Short mmCIF file of C-alpha atoms in Angstrom, two decimals:
data_model
loop_
_atom_site.label_atom_id
_atom_site.label_comp_id
_atom_site.label_asym_id
_atom_site.label_seq_id
_atom_site.Cartn_x
_atom_site.Cartn_y
_atom_site.Cartn_z
CA UNK V 1 -0.09 -0.08 -0.05
CA UNK V 2 1.32 3.33 -0.93
CA UNK V 3 1.90 6.15 1.54
CA UNK V 4 -0.92 8.30 -0.16
CA UNK V 5 -3.40 5.28 0.10
CA UNK V 6 -2.37 4.78 3.73
CA UNK V 7 -3.09 8.43 4.60
CA UNK V 8 -6.41 8.33 2.61
CA UNK V 9 -7.60 5.16 4.50
CA UNK V 10 -6.44 6.83 7.82
CA UNK V 11 -8.54 9.91 7.06
CA UNK V 12 -11.60 7.92 6.30
CA UNK V 13 -11.33 5.41 8.95
CA UNK V 14 -13.65 5.78 12.02
CA UNK V 15 -11.70 7.37 14.73
CA UNK V 16 -12.71 7.78 18.34
CA UNK V 17 -14.15 11.27 19.11
CA UNK V 18 -11.97 13.83 20.55
CA UNK V 19 -14.65 15.07 22.87
CA UNK V 20 -14.54 11.80 24.92
CA UNK V 21 -17.97 10.58 24.01
CA UNK V 22 -18.40 6.82 23.35
CA UNK V 23 -20.21 7.43 20.03
CA UNK V 24 -17.94 6.82 17.19
CA UNK V 25 -17.04 9.84 14.99
CA UNK V 26 -18.09 10.10 11.47
CA UNK V 27 -15.56 9.20 8.88
CA UNK V 28 -13.36 12.17 8.07
CA UNK V 29 -12.49 12.40 4.49
CA UNK V 30 -10.07 14.72 2.57
CA UNK V 31 -12.78 17.18 1.75
CA UNK V 32 -14.52 17.08 5.14
CA UNK V 33 -15.12 20.62 6.56
CA UNK V 34 -13.03 21.12 9.77
CA UNK V 35 -15.41 23.87 10.94
CA UNK V 36 -19.17 23.66 11.75
CA UNK V 37 -22.02 25.73 10.25
CA UNK V 38 -21.23 28.60 12.72
CA UNK V 39 -17.62 28.64 11.68
CA UNK V 40 -16.16 27.02 14.80
CA UNK V 41 -13.80 23.94 14.79
CA UNK V 42 -15.71 20.83 14.93
CA UNK V 43 -15.51 19.00 18.21
CA UNK V 44 -15.82 15.52 16.64
CA UNK V 45 -12.70 15.88 14.34
CA UNK V 46 -9.05 15.96 15.49
CA UNK V 47 -8.15 19.22 13.73
CA UNK V 48 -4.47 18.92 14.33
CA UNK V 49 -4.21 15.33 12.99
CA UNK V 50 -6.48 16.15 9.98
CA UNK V 51 -4.27 19.27 8.95
CA UNK V 52 -1.35 17.17 9.33
CA UNK V 53 -2.59 14.40 7.23
CA UNK V 54 -3.79 16.61 4.58
CA UNK V 55 -0.54 18.54 4.50
CA UNK V 56 1.38 15.08 4.05
CA UNK V 57 -1.16 14.12 1.32
CA UNK V 58 -0.48 17.48 -0.56
CA UNK V 59 3.22 16.92 -0.37
CA UNK V 60 3.01 13.30 -1.81
CA UNK V 61 0.81 14.50 -4.58
CA UNK V 62 3.22 17.25 -5.40
CA UNK V 63 6.12 14.82 -5.36
CA UNK V 64 4.12 12.40 -7.47
CA UNK V 65 3.54 15.21 -10.16
CA UNK V 66 7.24 16.02 -10.27
CA UNK V 67 8.17 12.31 -10.48
CA UNK V 68 5.64 11.80 -13.21
CA UNK V 69 6.97 14.91 -15.19
CA UNK V 70 10.53 13.38 -14.94
CA UNK V 71 9.42 10.16 -16.21
CA UNK V 72 7.56 11.63 -19.06
CA UNK V 73 10.64 13.66 -20.16
CA UNK V 74 12.69 10.56 -19.81
CA UNK V 75 10.38 8.37 -21.91
CA UNK V 76 10.34 11.27 -24.55
CA UNK V 77 14.10 11.18 -24.62
CA UNK V 78 14.31 7.44 -24.84
CA UNK V 79 11.73 7.44 -27.60
CA UNK V 80 13.71 10.09 -29.60
CA UNK V 81 16.89 8.14 -29.32
CA UNK V 82 15.17 4.99 -30.37
CA UNK V 83 13.66 6.52 -33.48
CA UNK V 84 16.99 8.17 -34.32
CA UNK V 85 19.02 4.84 -33.87
CA UNK V 86 16.16 2.99 -36.04
CA UNK V 87 16.59 5.57 -38.77
CA UNK V 88 20.42 5.14 -38.85
CA UNK V 89 20.01 1.45 -39.05
CA UNK V 90 17.69 1.78 -42.02
CA UNK V 91 20.12 4.21 -43.73
CA UNK V 92 23.02 1.70 -43.34
CA UNK V 93 20.91 -1.16 -44.74
CA UNK V 94 20.00 0.88 -47.94
CA UNK V 95 23.57 1.69 -48.82
#
């Protein structure tokens, strides 16, 4: 399981409520609001933990995008080298 999947599953897992009640807290997703309708922090969500997990997930996503860009550029370079080598082989065969 990748780190991003682990964070997502940790965010959506039922966590014990912060307020000490025995009733399980609703799952906290990535897009779950951290404030209630009146603008106060929710007491059934560990705000500190949620913000840390969301921050880690954002870093992982940014790193993933950067790695994918490097891989894409490497594949493009490899493709151009392969095509160029293939062209040279055809020229040599025709002569």
